[in-house]
RNA sequence: GGGCCUGUAGCUCAGUUUCGGUUAGAGCGCACGCCUGAUAAGCGUGAGGUCGAUGGUUCAACUCCAUCCAGGCCCA
């Protein structure tokens, strides 16, 4: 007789091989056809909301691994909150304006651009953004990210553009928006402002000059040694043409300065460390240091400008270095970033007597009309003439050039728009609000606090085409800003209907109400600003354009989640716009993740050749593996990815998948509605399994709540391998396969397996949505089983399953099991046994152990999968067995020892357990008594 | 150069509420073995770490302090 046919072996069509790359797209299609997202949304109606507000990725290029990480994390959160009983809708967004798109469109156009209007260019930019939104949308959907993909928010939507303009107007109304000069990169040839990204650095030759400035203020009180002397501050610069714009000399507050008597009747002030070199350059050999000077003692003292009848103020700044020059830095706030910033602190003007062709204006007097680079020589000559030039050399250094025409660029102050950090207390209020927000990890608070505390006013204007204009007017006569509610509302309505292009198309008179006059000077002539807004302003008002305006969202959001670079970016700009115009932060919590790095922790870059693209991972392993990768790591730090890591994860995936498959196979004849066994009728090991499961649920739910997904991954993986595969399910095999199919003990095991599977599948659904659904479809119907796992809830622990006393007992039994498997392994090594069922084990215990274990002899046998366990009350160690066929082990647990012996009797052909009863029956001579009983039951 | 952060076995993570205590754990991978009734599966055993480095505080440091090294993000 073929007894195998009398067994209940696992049966399932659930495929062992996942074939994710192929099956995932099919699943996505199915979900779409079934309208799953709508169903999920409907099912959540009326529940408490949980809103994760999406930070918009830039609509340019394909997504990279970091974008994938970000979106998967968001998806895990949204799905888990949804399954935790919230109404968690996800509205994805895109950042559409800005330089990179404009730049790429420029590149594509090449020469053609010259004949095109700004409106035409803007149209192309819009089309460009649309193209990449479609591409990225498909990529995000492929990752399994669920959301309102058909109704995302785009910063270039008309309504969004209108909101951007309105929020900007509100800053004007509220008094924070102001116009002021600031130096920016300027190409004199293209006559355009350039962004940092449009600058290329090449080596270039520059003149390098040392110039002395006469100190006008008397310092003899502080430095008696200098009384009556002619004192000069000595500066060094490689841009002589900025000397006409000099308004200051900067010293480092911490450097040591000295007064040097040149031996020629003059005293020079410079940094001590640079004296030797400088004097050599100037050709003075007979010099002497006559005083030590602290920078602070010279602060705000005044010098005479060497060319004009003007003063130059001594200021202190940390940007001063000792790498070259004199330690006294020529400061022209209109022509340098740092000069501007230090000048700002001392109230110096961003003076820049240079026009948009790079020629001096009449303010520069002698040099009027001269192109700045050509004027260098004349300026040097003039300095020489005035006796201010100490030395002149030529040097080669890295100098910024225009990306387009490759000519050197200059820094030039032009009027820009700013949002003040302090006029209306924006800084103070923002700092206060930072402390209301929950920053995860907590150090995010320090990071953004430091940035807000120290940042300069926000320069929001850009001299660009692709963006939303700063929709304000200023007086043609006195330059005062014109803005009121009526104007603002009108602009909002116009843009909402026509988009931002309308601002550029229409004349001032069509945009302004009739009879508008300047409050300050009464003029009725106004200029329409055509600069556009910084794109950080665009995305920074998403809370106003999206959270506030969509019915299904709320303000503030529960959570913002981005990479930790966004403390300077989106978190920052969102905070400022929200605090500035609404008085509080637009988020209650901010979660950050690190950056994706390679296997050795280095950043990914094309030049290093260590880039891993999400598409490649998906094609090779599937999106689920990428998602598992996201869940497995502690994303609060940087996250490594490598072939090895992905391989490890797909191994882990297979383990989880196979564990599910095994359970499915053993549930093929199980109907939970009819066959479920109540807890009280279950054997202890089943109760113990449910106890363990209940602990997993608790851990998992808590981890979702605190966004610690790696805890879920590790717990679940450990659970599948250690608790299930290596223990519970392995032990269960005998019961499942050999018992009468409908017996209570088999049904009990199935009840538990069904519960376990139902639980872990729902627990893992936010992380592995594809696989969870695949398993879900294979699971038998139960009461209230939803059509999709994604319509179900996270598992809830059952208090009745909790059984700490039982768990303590079984943990101890597991220790003994561990000891037994060591013993079995030794026996195996000696070729005494092969399969563990070939063995019997004699456990010797002292009185206490014997008492404690005697109720569990059969449990110990079953859980160790041996043919027999006999418990004896004696010490076995040293009791060398008979015939070399016994394997004593050393005492591992105090009071316990054991002996592995070949199992007595013959192997039952049906259940493979060795038992003396095998061979006793005439009907079934190769089968044990137990199986004979089962066979009789089956036959009847 | 500055701000914030990270550095525990080959890999991914634990290491017991901010504030030190004895032989630093898990899973994977690897090696070896078993099984062939989860089978392109399953089980077992084993070998892997001077806790980035150095110095200090302490009876005692992966844990506290300092410096350094390596790496990341953001500034300059």
Short mmCIF file of C-alpha atoms in Angstrom, two decimals, chain A residues 190-631:
data_model
loop_
_atom_site.label_atom_id
_atom_site.label_comp_id
_atom_site.label_asym_id
_atom_site.label_seq_id
_atom_site.Cartn_x
_atom_site.Cartn_y
_atom_site.Cartn_z
CA UNK A 190 24.63 88.09 -22.28
CA UNK A 191 23.45 90.97 -20.09
CA UNK A 192 21.77 88.57 -17.75
CA UNK A 193 21.82 87.41 -14.21
CA UNK A 194 23.24 83.95 -13.70
CA UNK A 195 22.55 81.35 -11.08
CA UNK A 196 25.27 79.44 -9.30
CA UNK A 197 24.46 76.44 -11.47
CA UNK A 198 25.18 78.41 -14.62
CA UNK A 199 28.70 79.28 -13.59
CA UNK A 200 31.72 77.39 -14.82
CA UNK A 201 35.11 77.86 -13.24
CA UNK A 202 38.27 78.08 -15.34
CA UNK A 203 41.76 79.35 -14.73
CA UNK A 204 42.20 82.98 -15.67
CA UNK A 205 44.91 85.56 -15.27
CA UNK A 206 44.14 88.50 -13.02
CA UNK A 207 46.11 91.48 -11.82
CA UNK A 208 46.84 91.31 -8.12
CA UNK A 209 47.43 94.56 -6.31
CA UNK A 210 48.26 95.81 -2.84
CA UNK A 211 46.72 99.14 -1.92
CA UNK A 212 47.13 101.29 1.16
CA UNK A 213 44.26 103.18 2.76
CA UNK A 214 45.07 106.06 5.08
CA UNK A 215 43.54 105.64 8.53
CA UNK A 216 41.71 108.91 9.22
CA UNK A 217 40.60 108.29 12.79
CA UNK A 218 43.04 108.90 15.58
CA UNK A 219 44.00 105.72 17.43
CA UNK A 220 46.73 107.13 19.63
CA UNK A 221 44.59 106.68 22.75
CA UNK A 222 44.61 102.94 22.30
CA UNK A 223 48.06 102.78 20.77
CA UNK A 224 50.36 105.52 22.15
CA UNK A 225 53.19 104.17 20.01
CA UNK A 226 51.32 105.27 16.95
CA UNK A 227 50.78 108.84 18.03
CA UNK A 228 51.57 111.31 15.30
CA UNK A 229 52.31 108.67 12.68
CA UNK A 230 50.76 108.23 9.26
CA UNK A 231 48.95 104.92 9.50
CA UNK A 232 47.73 102.88 6.56
CA UNK A 233 45.53 99.82 6.27
CA UNK A 234 46.94 97.62 3.54
CA UNK A 235 44.63 95.53 1.37
CA UNK A 236 45.10 93.06 -1.45
CA UNK A 237 42.74 92.34 -4.32
CA UNK A 238 42.62 90.57 -7.67
CA UNK A 239 39.83 92.81 -8.99
CA UNK A 240 41.19 96.34 -9.15
CA UNK A 241 38.03 97.42 -10.94
CA UNK A 242 36.08 96.97 -7.71
CA UNK A 243 38.25 99.54 -5.92
CA UNK A 244 35.94 102.38 -7.03
CA UNK A 245 33.16 100.55 -5.19
CA UNK A 246 35.20 100.02 -2.04
CA UNK A 247 33.28 100.98 1.08
CA UNK A 248 35.15 99.06 3.71
CA UNK A 249 38.06 97.03 4.93
CA UNK A 250 37.35 93.77 6.73
CA UNK A 251 39.46 92.27 9.52
CA UNK A 252 39.05 88.92 11.20
CA UNK A 253 37.92 89.37 14.81
CA UNK A 254 40.29 86.65 16.04
CA UNK A 255 43.46 87.31 14.07
CA UNK A 256 46.48 89.15 15.48
CA UNK A 257 47.27 92.36 13.70
CA UNK A 258 50.32 94.53 14.04
CA UNK A 259 51.46 98.02 13.16
CA UNK A 260 54.64 97.90 11.13
CA UNK A 261 57.00 100.84 10.77
CA UNK A 262 58.19 100.59 7.19
CA UNK A 263 61.32 102.60 7.88
CA UNK A 264 60.10 105.11 5.31
CA UNK A 265 58.04 107.22 7.66
CA UNK A 266 54.85 105.23 7.31
CA UNK A 267 53.05 102.65 9.44
CA UNK A 268 51.19 99.73 7.87
CA UNK A 269 48.56 97.62 9.58
CA UNK A 270 48.34 93.99 8.59
CA UNK A 271 48.01 90.51 10.01
CA UNK A 272 51.05 89.46 11.99
CA UNK A 273 51.39 86.20 10.16
CA UNK A 274 51.65 87.91 6.78
CA UNK A 275 54.06 90.72 7.64
CA UNK A 276 57.24 89.06 6.38
CA UNK A 277 55.81 88.11 3.03
CA UNK A 278 54.15 91.44 2.43
CA UNK A 279 57.18 93.53 3.32
CA UNK A 280 59.21 91.46 0.94
CA UNK A 281 56.66 92.09 -1.79
CA UNK A 282 56.70 95.81 -1.07
CA UNK A 283 60.47 95.91 -1.01
CA UNK A 284 60.88 97.05 2.58
CA UNK A 285 63.71 95.41 4.47
CA UNK A 286 64.22 97.87 7.29
CA UNK A 287 60.85 97.49 8.98
CA UNK A 288 59.87 96.94 12.59
CA UNK A 289 56.74 96.00 14.44
CA UNK A 290 55.82 98.81 16.77
CA UNK A 291 52.44 97.76 18.12
CA UNK A 292 50.13 94.77 18.53
CA UNK A 293 46.62 95.51 17.45
CA UNK A 294 43.38 93.75 18.18
CA UNK A 295 40.91 93.84 15.33
CA UNK A 296 38.22 94.98 17.72
CA UNK A 297 40.17 98.16 18.46
CA UNK A 298 39.93 99.18 14.83
CA UNK A 299 36.28 98.27 14.35
CA UNK A 300 34.30 101.12 12.81
CA UNK A 301 37.38 103.32 12.42
CA UNK A 302 37.42 105.16 9.11
CA UNK A 303 39.94 105.26 6.29
CA UNK A 304 40.18 107.50 3.26
CA UNK A 305 39.34 106.01 -0.10
CA UNK A 306 42.47 106.20 -2.29
CA UNK A 307 40.62 107.51 -5.35
CA UNK A 308 37.61 109.44 -4.17
CA UNK A 309 36.79 111.82 -1.42
CA UNK A 310 34.96 109.14 0.51
CA UNK A 311 35.35 107.03 3.59
CA UNK A 312 36.04 103.34 3.91
CA UNK A 313 34.86 101.70 7.11
CA UNK A 314 36.81 99.09 9.02
CA UNK A 315 34.57 96.11 9.74
CA UNK A 316 34.97 92.64 11.27
CA UNK A 317 34.10 89.44 9.48
CA UNK A 318 34.82 85.74 9.83
CA UNK A 319 35.32 85.28 6.12
CA UNK A 320 38.77 86.91 6.25
CA UNK A 321 41.59 84.39 5.77
CA UNK A 322 45.37 84.36 6.00
CA UNK A 323 45.87 82.32 2.84
CA UNK A 324 46.86 85.29 0.75
CA UNK A 325 47.00 89.05 0.94
CA UNK A 326 47.35 91.04 4.13
CA UNK A 327 44.59 89.88 6.44
CA UNK A 328 42.83 93.17 5.66
CA UNK A 329 40.19 92.55 3.03
CA UNK A 330 39.08 95.10 0.48
CA UNK A 331 35.31 95.21 0.82
CA UNK A 332 32.99 96.29 -1.98
CA UNK A 333 29.49 95.27 -0.86
CA UNK A 334 28.10 95.76 -4.35
CA UNK A 335 30.56 93.33 -5.90
CA UNK A 336 30.98 90.36 -3.62
CA UNK A 337 28.81 87.95 -1.70
CA UNK A 338 30.76 88.12 1.54
CA UNK A 339 31.43 91.80 1.12
CA UNK A 340 27.71 92.29 0.84
CA UNK A 341 26.93 90.28 3.91
CA UNK A 342 29.50 91.89 6.16
CA UNK A 343 28.61 95.26 4.68
CA UNK A 344 24.97 94.65 5.46
CA UNK A 345 25.78 94.17 9.12
CA UNK A 346 27.53 97.53 9.21
CA UNK A 347 24.88 99.34 7.21
CA UNK A 348 27.02 99.72 4.09
CA UNK A 349 25.27 100.22 0.77
CA UNK A 350 25.53 97.59 -1.98
CA UNK A 351 27.21 100.22 -4.09
CA UNK A 352 27.84 99.19 -7.68
CA UNK A 353 28.64 101.93 -10.21
CA UNK A 354 28.53 99.45 -13.11
CA UNK A 355 25.81 99.13 -15.74
CA UNK A 356 24.41 95.99 -17.33
CA UNK A 357 27.07 96.00 -20.05
CA UNK A 358 29.75 95.91 -17.38
CA UNK A 359 30.75 99.54 -17.91
CA UNK A 360 31.29 102.10 -15.21
CA UNK A 361 28.53 104.63 -14.74
CA UNK A 362 29.18 108.32 -14.27
CA UNK A 363 29.40 107.72 -10.53
CA UNK A 364 32.80 106.20 -11.13
CA UNK A 365 34.04 109.55 -12.40
CA UNK A 366 37.37 109.05 -14.21
CA UNK A 367 36.43 105.63 -15.45
CA UNK A 368 32.95 106.36 -16.75
CA UNK A 369 31.97 104.23 -19.76
CA UNK A 370 34.97 101.93 -19.42
CA UNK A 371 34.40 98.17 -19.43
CA UNK A 372 35.42 96.93 -16.01
CA UNK A 373 38.05 94.40 -17.05
CA UNK A 374 39.64 96.97 -19.35
CA UNK A 375 39.58 99.59 -16.61
CA UNK A 376 41.89 97.55 -14.36
CA UNK A 377 44.98 99.12 -15.85
CA UNK A 378 43.75 102.66 -15.57
CA UNK A 379 42.65 102.12 -12.03
CA UNK A 380 46.07 100.81 -11.12
CA UNK A 381 47.63 103.80 -12.80
CA UNK A 382 45.38 106.15 -10.89
CA UNK A 383 46.24 104.41 -7.63
CA UNK A 384 49.89 104.71 -8.51
CA UNK A 385 49.41 108.37 -9.25
CA UNK A 386 47.82 108.84 -5.83
CA UNK A 387 50.66 106.94 -4.17
CA UNK A 388 48.34 104.24 -2.91
CA UNK A 389 49.59 101.32 -4.97
CA UNK A 390 52.19 99.28 -3.07
CA UNK A 391 52.69 96.42 -5.46
CA UNK A 392 51.27 94.95 -8.64
CA UNK A 393 51.59 91.38 -9.86
CA UNK A 394 49.77 88.93 -12.06
CA UNK A 395 48.28 85.68 -10.84
CA UNK A 396 46.37 82.79 -12.34
CA UNK A 397 43.42 81.49 -10.39
CA UNK A 398 40.02 79.90 -10.79
CA UNK A 399 37.55 82.48 -11.96
CA UNK A 400 33.79 82.15 -12.68
CA UNK A 401 32.67 82.19 -16.29
CA UNK A 402 29.33 82.22 -18.06
CA UNK A 403 28.15 78.73 -19.08
CA UNK A 404 26.79 80.08 -22.33
CA UNK A 405 29.32 82.54 -23.73
CA UNK A 406 32.29 81.30 -21.67
CA UNK A 407 33.31 84.87 -20.82
CA UNK A 408 34.28 85.89 -17.29
CA UNK A 409 31.37 87.06 -15.19
CA UNK A 410 31.23 89.73 -12.51
CA UNK A 411 29.41 90.22 -9.27
CA UNK A 412 27.13 93.17 -9.60
CA UNK A 413 24.52 94.60 -7.24
CA UNK A 414 21.07 94.84 -8.73
CA UNK A 415 17.68 95.48 -7.14
CA UNK A 416 16.19 92.31 -5.70
CA UNK A 417 13.13 91.48 -3.66
CA UNK A 418 13.47 90.17 -0.13
CA UNK A 419 11.30 88.81 2.59
CA UNK A 420 12.59 90.25 5.81
CA UNK A 421 13.41 87.90 8.63
CA UNK A 422 13.05 90.54 11.26
CA UNK A 423 10.80 93.43 10.18
CA UNK A 424 7.70 91.60 11.36
CA UNK A 425 9.48 89.17 13.63
CA UNK A 426 9.45 86.28 11.16
CA UNK A 427 12.65 84.86 12.56
CA UNK A 428 11.53 85.10 16.15
CA UNK A 429 8.14 83.61 15.44
CA UNK A 430 9.59 80.80 13.35
CA UNK A 431 12.04 79.84 16.05
CA UNK A 432 9.22 79.67 18.54
CA UNK A 433 7.17 77.54 16.20
CA UNK A 434 10.06 75.11 15.66
CA UNK A 435 9.70 74.05 19.25
CA UNK A 436 6.06 73.12 18.76
CA UNK A 437 6.91 70.69 15.99
CA UNK A 438 7.91 67.08 16.58
CA UNK A 439 11.23 66.60 14.76
CA UNK A 440 12.16 63.00 14.05
CA UNK A 441 15.00 62.32 14.62
CA UNK A 442 15.13 64.91 17.40
CA UNK A 443 18.32 66.55 16.09
CA UNK A 444 16.34 67.93 13.18
CA UNK A 445 15.27 70.60 15.60
CA UNK A 446 18.83 71.81 16.23
CA UNK A 447 19.54 71.75 12.57
CA UNK A 448 16.71 73.90 11.35
CA UNK A 449 16.84 76.11 14.44
CA UNK A 450 20.43 76.99 13.69
CA UNK A 451 19.60 77.76 10.10
CA UNK A 452 16.65 80.00 10.83
CA UNK A 453 18.55 81.70 13.61
CA UNK A 454 21.41 82.71 11.32
CA UNK A 455 19.99 83.05 7.87
CA UNK A 456 19.91 86.39 6.07
CA UNK A 457 16.75 87.89 4.64
CA UNK A 458 15.18 85.67 2.01
CA UNK A 459 16.01 86.88 -1.50
CA UNK A 460 12.95 85.73 -3.44
CA UNK A 461 13.52 87.35 -6.85
CA UNK A 462 15.09 85.68 -9.87
CA UNK A 463 15.75 87.25 -13.25
CA UNK A 464 14.34 84.33 -15.15
CA UNK A 465 11.54 83.26 -17.45
CA UNK A 466 10.13 80.01 -16.11
CA UNK A 467 8.36 80.80 -12.87
CA UNK A 468 5.66 82.79 -11.21
CA UNK A 469 6.23 86.53 -11.33
CA UNK A 470 6.45 88.64 -8.25
CA UNK A 471 3.07 90.20 -8.83
CA UNK A 472 3.64 93.59 -7.28
CA UNK A 473 3.92 97.16 -8.53
CA UNK A 474 6.23 99.88 -7.45
CA UNK A 475 6.07 103.59 -7.99
CA UNK A 476 7.84 104.83 -11.07
CA UNK A 477 8.90 107.96 -9.17
CA UNK A 478 9.77 106.95 -5.64
CA UNK A 479 9.93 103.15 -6.00
CA UNK A 480 7.47 102.60 -3.15
CA UNK A 481 5.69 99.27 -3.19
CA UNK A 482 2.02 99.33 -4.17
CA UNK A 483 -0.21 96.58 -2.85
CA UNK A 484 -3.62 96.27 -1.27
CA UNK A 485 -6.32 93.66 -0.82
CA UNK A 486 -8.21 94.68 -3.90
CA UNK A 487 -5.16 94.46 -6.12
CA UNK A 488 -4.17 91.16 -4.59
CA UNK A 489 -7.60 89.58 -5.04
CA UNK A 490 -7.74 90.79 -8.60
CA UNK A 491 -4.37 89.27 -9.40
CA UNK A 492 -5.40 86.02 -7.76
CA UNK A 493 -8.56 85.77 -9.84
CA UNK A 494 -6.74 86.61 -13.04
CA UNK A 495 -4.01 84.06 -12.51
CA UNK A 496 -6.41 81.40 -11.42
CA UNK A 497 -8.17 81.71 -14.72
CA UNK A 498 -5.28 82.37 -17.09
CA UNK A 499 -2.17 81.23 -15.32
CA UNK A 500 0.85 83.33 -14.56
CA UNK A 501 1.37 84.21 -18.21
CA UNK A 502 -1.36 86.82 -17.93
CA UNK A 503 0.88 88.94 -15.73
CA UNK A 504 3.48 89.17 -18.45
CA UNK A 505 0.97 89.67 -21.23
CA UNK A 506 -1.02 92.49 -19.71
CA UNK A 507 0.01 96.09 -19.23
CA UNK A 508 0.14 97.78 -15.89
CA UNK A 509 -3.06 99.69 -16.55
CA UNK A 510 -4.97 96.44 -17.21
CA UNK A 511 -3.73 94.91 -14.01
CA UNK A 512 -4.24 97.87 -11.71
CA UNK A 513 -7.55 99.36 -10.66
CA UNK A 514 -8.28 102.79 -12.11
CA UNK A 515 -6.92 105.75 -10.26
CA UNK A 516 -4.31 103.95 -8.24
CA UNK A 517 -1.88 106.45 -6.77
CA UNK A 518 1.31 106.18 -4.81
CA UNK A 519 0.69 106.71 -1.13
CA UNK A 520 4.07 108.31 -0.71
CA UNK A 521 4.47 110.68 -3.62
CA UNK A 522 1.05 110.69 -5.23
CA UNK A 523 2.31 109.56 -8.60
CA UNK A 524 -0.02 107.41 -10.66
CA UNK A 525 2.70 105.87 -12.77
CA UNK A 526 3.70 102.36 -11.71
CA UNK A 527 6.11 99.69 -12.79
CA UNK A 528 5.08 96.06 -12.95
CA UNK A 529 7.70 93.74 -11.53
CA UNK A 530 8.73 91.05 -14.00
CA UNK A 531 11.24 89.15 -11.90
CA UNK A 532 9.99 85.73 -10.95
CA UNK A 533 9.94 84.08 -7.55
CA UNK A 534 12.51 81.69 -6.14
CA UNK A 535 11.12 78.18 -6.71
CA UNK A 536 11.52 77.50 -3.03
CA UNK A 537 8.71 79.97 -2.60
CA UNK A 538 6.60 77.91 -5.03
CA UNK A 539 6.92 74.68 -3.11
CA UNK A 540 7.03 76.56 0.18
CA UNK A 541 3.40 77.58 -0.20
CA UNK A 542 2.13 74.08 -1.02
CA UNK A 543 0.43 74.04 2.35
CA UNK A 544 -1.64 77.00 1.18
CA UNK A 545 -2.18 75.75 -2.35
CA UNK A 546 -2.87 72.13 -1.49
CA UNK A 547 -3.56 71.41 2.18
CA UNK A 548 -5.77 74.42 2.60
CA UNK A 549 -7.62 74.18 -0.67
CA UNK A 550 -8.39 70.50 -1.08
CA UNK A 551 -11.52 69.24 0.63
CA UNK A 552 -9.98 65.91 1.55
CA UNK A 553 -6.90 67.40 3.20
CA UNK A 554 -6.32 69.51 6.26
CA UNK A 555 -4.05 72.24 7.55
CA UNK A 556 -1.60 71.76 9.15
CA UNK A 557 -0.40 68.37 7.94
CA UNK A 558 0.34 65.61 10.39
CA UNK A 559 3.63 64.86 8.74
CA UNK A 560 6.19 66.09 6.24
CA UNK A 561 8.76 63.50 5.21
CA UNK A 562 11.83 64.26 3.11
CA UNK A 563 15.58 63.81 3.02
CA UNK A 564 17.53 65.72 5.62
CA UNK A 565 18.69 68.22 3.01
CA UNK A 566 15.24 69.72 3.23
CA UNK A 567 15.92 71.33 6.57
CA UNK A 568 17.46 73.99 4.38
CA UNK A 569 14.94 73.47 1.60
CA UNK A 570 11.27 72.68 1.77
CA UNK A 571 10.81 72.38 5.54
CA UNK A 572 12.49 75.73 5.78
CA UNK A 573 10.60 77.60 3.09
CA UNK A 574 7.31 76.05 4.17
CA UNK A 575 7.92 77.11 7.73
CA UNK A 576 8.66 80.69 6.75
CA UNK A 577 5.63 81.14 4.51
CA UNK A 578 3.31 79.47 6.98
CA UNK A 579 4.58 81.30 10.04
CA UNK A 580 4.77 84.55 8.13
CA UNK A 581 1.22 84.47 6.86
CA UNK A 582 -0.61 82.07 9.17
CA UNK A 583 1.32 82.27 12.39
CA UNK A 584 2.18 78.61 12.71
CA UNK A 585 4.11 75.78 11.10
CA UNK A 586 2.27 73.84 8.39
CA UNK A 587 3.23 70.50 9.94
CA UNK A 588 2.89 68.87 13.32
CA UNK A 589 5.79 66.51 12.75
CA UNK A 590 8.72 66.36 10.40
CA UNK A 591 10.44 63.08 9.67
CA UNK A 592 13.71 62.93 7.77
CA UNK A 593 15.64 60.20 6.07
CA UNK A 594 19.28 60.04 5.11
CA UNK A 595 20.81 59.71 1.70
CA UNK A 596 21.39 56.58 -0.27
CA UNK A 597 25.08 55.73 -0.39
CA UNK A 598 27.05 52.84 -1.83
CA UNK A 599 28.30 49.74 -0.06
CA UNK A 600 31.14 51.59 1.62
CA UNK A 601 29.11 54.59 2.65
CA UNK A 602 30.20 56.86 -0.19
CA UNK A 603 27.80 59.05 -2.04
CA UNK A 604 26.61 57.89 -5.40
CA UNK A 605 28.03 59.66 -8.40
CA UNK A 606 28.47 59.03 -12.06
CA UNK A 607 32.21 59.61 -11.82
CA UNK A 608 32.60 57.01 -9.09
CA UNK A 609 30.49 54.61 -11.13
CA UNK A 610 28.61 53.43 -8.06
CA UNK A 611 25.13 54.55 -9.04
CA UNK A 612 22.31 52.05 -8.70
CA UNK A 613 19.17 53.01 -10.60
CA UNK A 614 15.78 51.97 -9.24
CA UNK A 615 14.69 50.73 -12.66
CA UNK A 616 17.52 48.23 -12.76
CA UNK A 617 16.66 46.90 -9.33
CA UNK A 618 13.02 46.56 -10.29
CA UNK A 619 13.84 44.71 -13.49
CA UNK A 620 16.23 42.35 -11.78
CA UNK A 621 14.55 41.82 -8.41
CA UNK A 622 11.17 43.54 -8.42
CA UNK A 623 9.80 46.57 -6.65
CA UNK A 624 9.04 44.45 -3.61
CA UNK A 625 12.74 43.91 -3.02
CA UNK A 626 13.34 47.63 -3.24
CA UNK A 627 10.53 48.14 -0.76
CA UNK A 628 11.94 45.46 1.49
CA UNK A 629 15.27 47.27 1.32
CA UNK A 630 13.60 50.47 2.44
CA UNK A 631 11.91 48.67 5.29
#
